Coordinates of C-alpha atoms in Angstrom, one line a residue:
M1130 CA -40.0 -49.2 -0.3
K1131 CA -41.9 -47.4 -3.0
K1132 CA -43.7 -45.4 -0.4
L1133 CA -40.4 -44.5 1.2
A1134 CA -39.0 -43.4 -2.2
L1135 CA -42.0 -41.3 -3.0
Y1136 CA -41.8 -39.7 0.5
L1137 CA -38.1 -38.8 0.1
C1138 CA -38.7 -37.5 -3.4
S1139 CA -41.5 -35.3 -2.2
A1140 CA -39.4 -34.0 0.7
L1141 CA -36.5 -33.2 -1.6
C1142 CA -38.8 -31.3 -4.0
G1143 CA -40.2 -29.4 -1.1
L1144 CA -36.8 -28.3 0.0
I1145 CA -35.9 -27.1 -3.5
L1146 CA -39.2 -25.1 -3.7
A1147 CA -38.6 -23.7 -0.3
F1148 CA -35.0 -22.6 -1.1
P1149 CA -34.8 -22.0 -4.8
G1150 CA -32.1 -19.4 -4.6
Q1151 CA -29.8 -21.6 -2.6
A1152 CA -30.1 -24.4 -5.1
Q1153 CA -29.2 -22.2 -8.1
E1154 CA -27.1 -19.4 -6.6
K1155 CA -23.7 -19.0 -8.2
S1156 CA -20.6 -18.2 -6.2
K1157 CA -18.9 -14.8 -6.5
L1158 CA -15.9 -16.7 -7.9
D1159 CA -18.0 -17.9 -10.9
E1160 CA -19.3 -14.3 -11.4
V1161 CA -15.8 -12.9 -11.3
L1162 CA -14.4 -15.4 -13.8
A1163 CA -17.3 -14.9 -16.1
R1164 CA -17.0 -11.1 -15.9
G1165 CA -13.3 -11.2 -16.7
K1166 CA -12.2 -8.9 -13.9
V1167 CA -12.3 -8.7 -10.1
I1168 CA -13.5 -5.5 -8.4
V1169 CA -11.5 -4.7 -5.2
G1170 CA -12.2 -2.1 -2.5
V1171 CA -9.1 -0.3 -1.3
S1172 CA -7.9 2.7 0.6
S1173 CA -6.2 5.6 -1.3
E1174 CA -5.2 7.4 1.9
S1175 CA -3.3 4.8 3.9
P1176 CA 0.4 4.6 2.8
P1177 CA 2.1 2.3 2.4
F1178 CA -0.9 0.1 1.9
G1179 CA -3.0 2.2 -0.5
F1180 CA -2.3 5.8 -1.6
I1181 CA -1.9 8.1 -4.6
N1182 CA 1.7 8.4 -5.5
D1183 CA 3.6 11.3 -7.1
K1184 CA 2.5 10.2 -10.5
G1185 CA -1.2 10.4 -9.5
E1186 CA -1.5 6.6 -9.6
L1187 CA -2.9 4.2 -7.0
A1188 CA -0.1 2.4 -5.3
G1189 CA 0.8 0.5 -2.2
F1190 CA 1.2 -2.9 -0.6
D1191 CA -2.5 -3.8 -0.6
I1192 CA -2.7 -2.7 -4.3
D1193 CA 0.2 -5.0 -5.3
V1194 CA -1.3 -8.0 -3.3
A1195 CA -4.7 -7.5 -5.0
K1196 CA -2.9 -7.4 -8.4
L1197 CA -1.2 -10.7 -7.5
I1198 CA -4.5 -12.3 -6.7
A1199 CA -6.0 -11.0 -10.0
K1200 CA -3.0 -12.4 -11.9
S1201 CA -3.6 -15.8 -10.2
L1202 CA -7.3 -15.8 -10.9
F1203 CA -6.9 -15.1 -14.6
S1204 CA -3.4 -16.4 -15.2
S1205 CA -2.5 -13.0 -16.6
D1206 CA -1.2 -9.7 -15.2
D1207 CA -3.2 -7.7 -17.8
P1208 CA -4.6 -4.7 -15.9
K1209 CA -8.0 -5.2 -17.5
H1210 CA -8.6 -8.1 -15.1
I1211 CA -8.8 -5.8 -12.0
E1212 CA -10.7 -2.7 -11.1
F1213 CA -10.1 -0.7 -7.9
V1214 CA -12.7 1.1 -5.9
K1215 CA -11.3 3.8 -3.6
Q1216 CA -13.3 3.8 -0.3
S1217 CA -13.3 5.2 3.2
S1218 CA -12.7 3.0 6.3
A1219 CA -16.4 3.5 7.2
A1220 CA -17.6 2.1 3.8
R1221 CA -15.5 -1.1 3.9
W1222 CA -18.2 -3.5 5.1
E1223 CA -21.1 -2.0 3.3
N1224 CA -19.3 -2.2 0.0
V1225 CA -18.7 -5.9 0.1
N1226 CA -22.1 -6.8 1.6
S1227 CA -23.9 -4.7 -1.1
G1228 CA -21.9 -6.3 -3.9
K1229 CA -20.2 -3.0 -4.9
V1230 CA -16.9 -4.7 -4.6
D1231 CA -16.0 -8.4 -4.8
F1232 CA -13.6 -8.3 -1.9
G1233 CA -11.8 -5.7 0.1
I1234 CA -8.1 -5.3 1.1
H1235 CA -8.0 -2.2 3.1
V1236 CA -5.8 -2.4 6.3
A1237 CA -8.6 -4.4 7.9
T1238 CA -7.8 -6.0 11.2
I1239 CA -9.6 -9.2 12.2
L1240 CA -11.7 -8.4 15.3
P1241 CA -14.5 -10.3 17.0
D1242 CA -17.3 -7.8 16.2
R1243 CA -16.2 -7.6 12.6
I1244 CA -16.4 -11.4 12.1
A1245 CA -20.2 -11.0 12.6
R1246 CA -20.4 -8.5 9.7
V1247 CA -18.0 -9.9 7.0
A1248 CA -16.0 -13.0 6.3
F1249 CA -12.2 -12.8 6.6
T1250 CA -9.4 -14.9 5.1
R1251 CA -6.4 -15.7 7.2
G1252 CA -4.1 -12.7 7.7
Y1253 CA -2.0 -11.6 4.7
I1254 CA 0.2 -9.5 7.0
D1255 CA 0.9 -9.4 10.7
S1256 CA 0.3 -6.1 12.5
A1257 CA -0.6 -4.4 15.8
I1258 CA -2.0 -1.1 16.9
V1259 CA 0.5 1.6 18.0
V1260 CA 0.4 5.3 18.8
V1261 CA 2.4 8.0 17.0
V1262 CA 3.4 11.3 18.4
K1263 CA 5.7 14.2 17.5
A1264 CA 9.4 13.3 18.0
D1265 CA 10.0 16.2 20.3
S1266 CA 6.9 15.7 22.4
K1267 CA 7.0 14.9 26.1
F1268 CA 4.8 11.8 25.7
K1269 CA 6.5 8.5 26.6
K1270 CA 3.6 6.2 27.8
F1271 CA -0.1 6.0 27.3
E1272 CA -0.7 7.4 30.8
D1273 CA 1.0 10.6 29.6
L1274 CA -1.8 11.0 27.1
N1275 CA -4.5 10.5 29.6
N1276 CA -5.0 14.2 30.2
A1277 CA -7.8 16.7 29.4
S1278 CA -5.2 18.9 27.7
V1279 CA -4.4 16.2 25.2
T1280 CA -6.2 15.6 21.9
T1281 CA -5.9 12.3 20.0
A1282 CA -7.0 11.5 16.4
I1283 CA -9.2 8.5 15.8
L1284 CA -10.8 7.1 12.7
S1285 CA -14.6 7.0 12.3
T1286 CA -14.8 3.4 13.5
P1287 CA -16.1 2.2 16.9
V1288 CA -13.0 0.2 17.7
Q1289 CA -10.7 3.2 17.7
A1290 CA -13.1 5.2 19.8
A1291 CA -13.3 2.3 22.3
R1292 CA -9.4 2.0 22.4
A1293 CA -9.1 5.7 23.1
K1294 CA -11.6 5.5 26.0
Q1295 CA -9.8 2.4 27.3
F1296 CA -6.2 3.8 27.3
F1297 CA -6.7 7.6 27.7
P1298 CA -10.3 8.3 28.7
N1299 CA -9.5 11.8 29.9
A1300 CA -8.1 13.0 26.6
K1301 CA -10.2 14.7 23.9
A1302 CA -10.7 12.9 20.6
T1303 CA -10.9 14.3 17.1
T1304 CA -12.5 12.0 14.5
L1305 CA -11.0 11.9 11.0
D1306 CA -11.9 9.9 7.9
S1307 CA -8.5 8.4 6.9
I1308 CA -5.2 7.2 8.2
G1309 CA -3.4 9.8 6.2
A1310 CA -5.4 12.5 7.8
Q1311 CA -4.6 11.1 11.3
F1312 CA -0.8 11.2 10.6
T1313 CA -1.0 14.7 9.0
A1314 CA -2.8 15.9 12.1
V1315 CA 0.0 14.7 14.3
K1316 CA 2.8 15.9 12.1
G1317 CA 1.1 19.3 11.8
G1318 CA 0.5 19.6 15.5
R1319 CA -3.3 19.7 15.2
V1320 CA -3.5 16.7 17.6
D1321 CA -1.0 15.2 20.0
A1322 CA -1.3 11.5 19.1
A1323 CA -3.0 9.0 16.7
Q1324 CA -3.6 5.3 16.6
L1325 CA -2.1 3.5 13.5
D1326 CA -1.4 0.0 12.3
E1327 CA 2.2 -0.8 13.1
P1328 CA 3.4 -1.3 9.5
V1329 CA 1.8 2.0 8.5
A1330 CA 3.4 3.8 11.5
L1331 CA 6.8 2.3 10.8
W1332 CA 6.6 3.5 7.2
Y1333 CA 5.6 7.0 8.3
A1334 CA 8.3 7.1 11.0
Q1335 CA 11.0 6.0 8.5
N1336 CA 10.0 8.8 6.1
N1337 CA 9.3 11.5 8.7
P1338 CA 12.0 11.8 11.5
D1339 CA 9.9 14.4 13.3
V1340 CA 7.4 11.7 14.3
R1341 CA 8.0 8.7 16.5
I1342 CA 6.2 5.6 17.8
L1343 CA 5.5 5.0 21.5
E1344 CA 7.1 1.8 22.8
E1345 CA 3.8 0.5 24.2
R1346 CA 1.4 -1.3 21.9
M1347 CA -2.4 -0.9 22.2
T1348 CA -3.0 -4.5 21.0
A1349 CA -1.1 -7.8 20.9
L1350 CA -0.1 -9.1 17.5
T1351 CA -3.1 -8.9 15.1
N1352 CA -3.7 -9.9 11.5
N1353 CA -4.8 -7.7 8.6
A1354 CA -7.0 -9.8 6.3
I1355 CA -8.9 -9.8 3.1
Y1356 CA -12.6 -9.5 3.6
M1357 CA -15.8 -10.4 1.7
K1358 CA -19.5 -10.9 2.0
P1359 CA -20.2 -13.9 4.2
G1360 CA -22.0 -17.0 3.1
D1361 CA -20.0 -17.8 0.0
F1362 CA -17.7 -20.7 0.9
K1363 CA -16.3 -21.2 -2.6
W1364 CA -15.2 -17.6 -3.0
W1365 CA -13.8 -17.5 0.6
L1366 CA -11.9 -20.7 0.0
A1367 CA -10.3 -19.4 -3.2
L1368 CA -9.2 -16.1 -1.6
D1369 CA -8.0 -17.8 1.6
S1370 CA -6.1 -20.4 -0.4
Y1371 CA -4.3 -17.5 -2.3
V1372 CA -3.4 -15.9 1.0
A1373 CA -2.1 -19.3 2.3
E1374 CA 0.1 -19.7 -0.8
M1375 CA 1.4 -16.2 -0.5
R1376 CA 2.4 -16.5 3.1
G1377 CA 4.1 -19.9 2.8
G1378 CA 3.5 -21.7 -0.5
S1379 CA 3.8 -21.5 -4.3
M1380 CA 3.2 -17.7 -4.3
F1381 CA 5.6 -16.8 -1.6
G1382 CA 8.3 -15.6 -4.0
D1383 CA 6.0 -13.0 -5.5
Y1384 CA 4.6 -12.0 -2.1
S1385 CA 8.1 -11.7 -0.7
A1386 CA 9.1 -9.3 -3.5
I1387 CA 6.1 -7.2 -2.8
Y1388 CA 6.7 -7.1 0.9
T1389 CA 10.4 -6.2 0.5
K1390 CA 9.5 -3.5 -1.9
W1391 CA 7.3 -1.7 0.7
F1392 CA 8.8 -2.6 4.0
G1393 CA 12.5 -3.0 3.2
N1394 CA 12.9 -6.5 4.7
K1395 CA 11.7 -10.0 3.8
P1396 CA 8.6 -11.5 5.3
M1397 CA 8.5 -14.6 7.5
N1398 CA 7.6 -17.8 5.6
T1399 CA 4.8 -19.3 7.6
K1400 CA 5.4 -22.8 6.2
Y1401 CA 8.8 -23.0 7.9
Y1402 CA 7.7 -21.1 11.0
A1403 CA 4.9 -23.6 11.6
K1404 CA 7.6 -26.4 11.8

């Protein structure tokens, strides 16, 4: 028995020496709480999720959800407990993986190839991908856009380029760096169509009657989720738990007020929907 005990002790010491960082590494949650603020990557060009309002302030649905999470983390709504980093869509994954931001909430759809790059919570809002065009245009279906004379606007992300090739391969594509730029290009006639998340498209269409949404969807129902650097279960569990409580638990009242503020109607309570 003594020999067995000595062997197990030796093996354990060997594992600790082989993986010293894993034995002592702190979770991002511990780092955030010790720092006294959470640093969040967001868009500033994607209304109504994240944009600069008429007062020159950062505003939007994603901004308010991030503030609710910060309030829950620190039991206080003091603005000192949250810092926002404005970022482009192309910089989303690098910013969390490099540690520049603690998590991102940036109109990010959960997709298979992205799961290999970052960790996602469950969805904090349901969405889908739709196409916007000018209200007086002749386009009714995706096949109407599949023409060499048509130009569509896509973000600088592989998934939008892939969708464009799938649904209208004969059309030309103009790559832009923000959702706001995509919409502006359609509204101004620079391009004929653009891919947008459905909540974003609905918000734009409500505020711009000269633009409409095609009836066909490019994707089935999808989820926009909070994302972070993979490999930190404690941090992921905290953020995922906050999302669960927002969608159908103790934080639903606050979440519902935020949702209604930006989209005009109340969200579905997933707790009751599941039953």
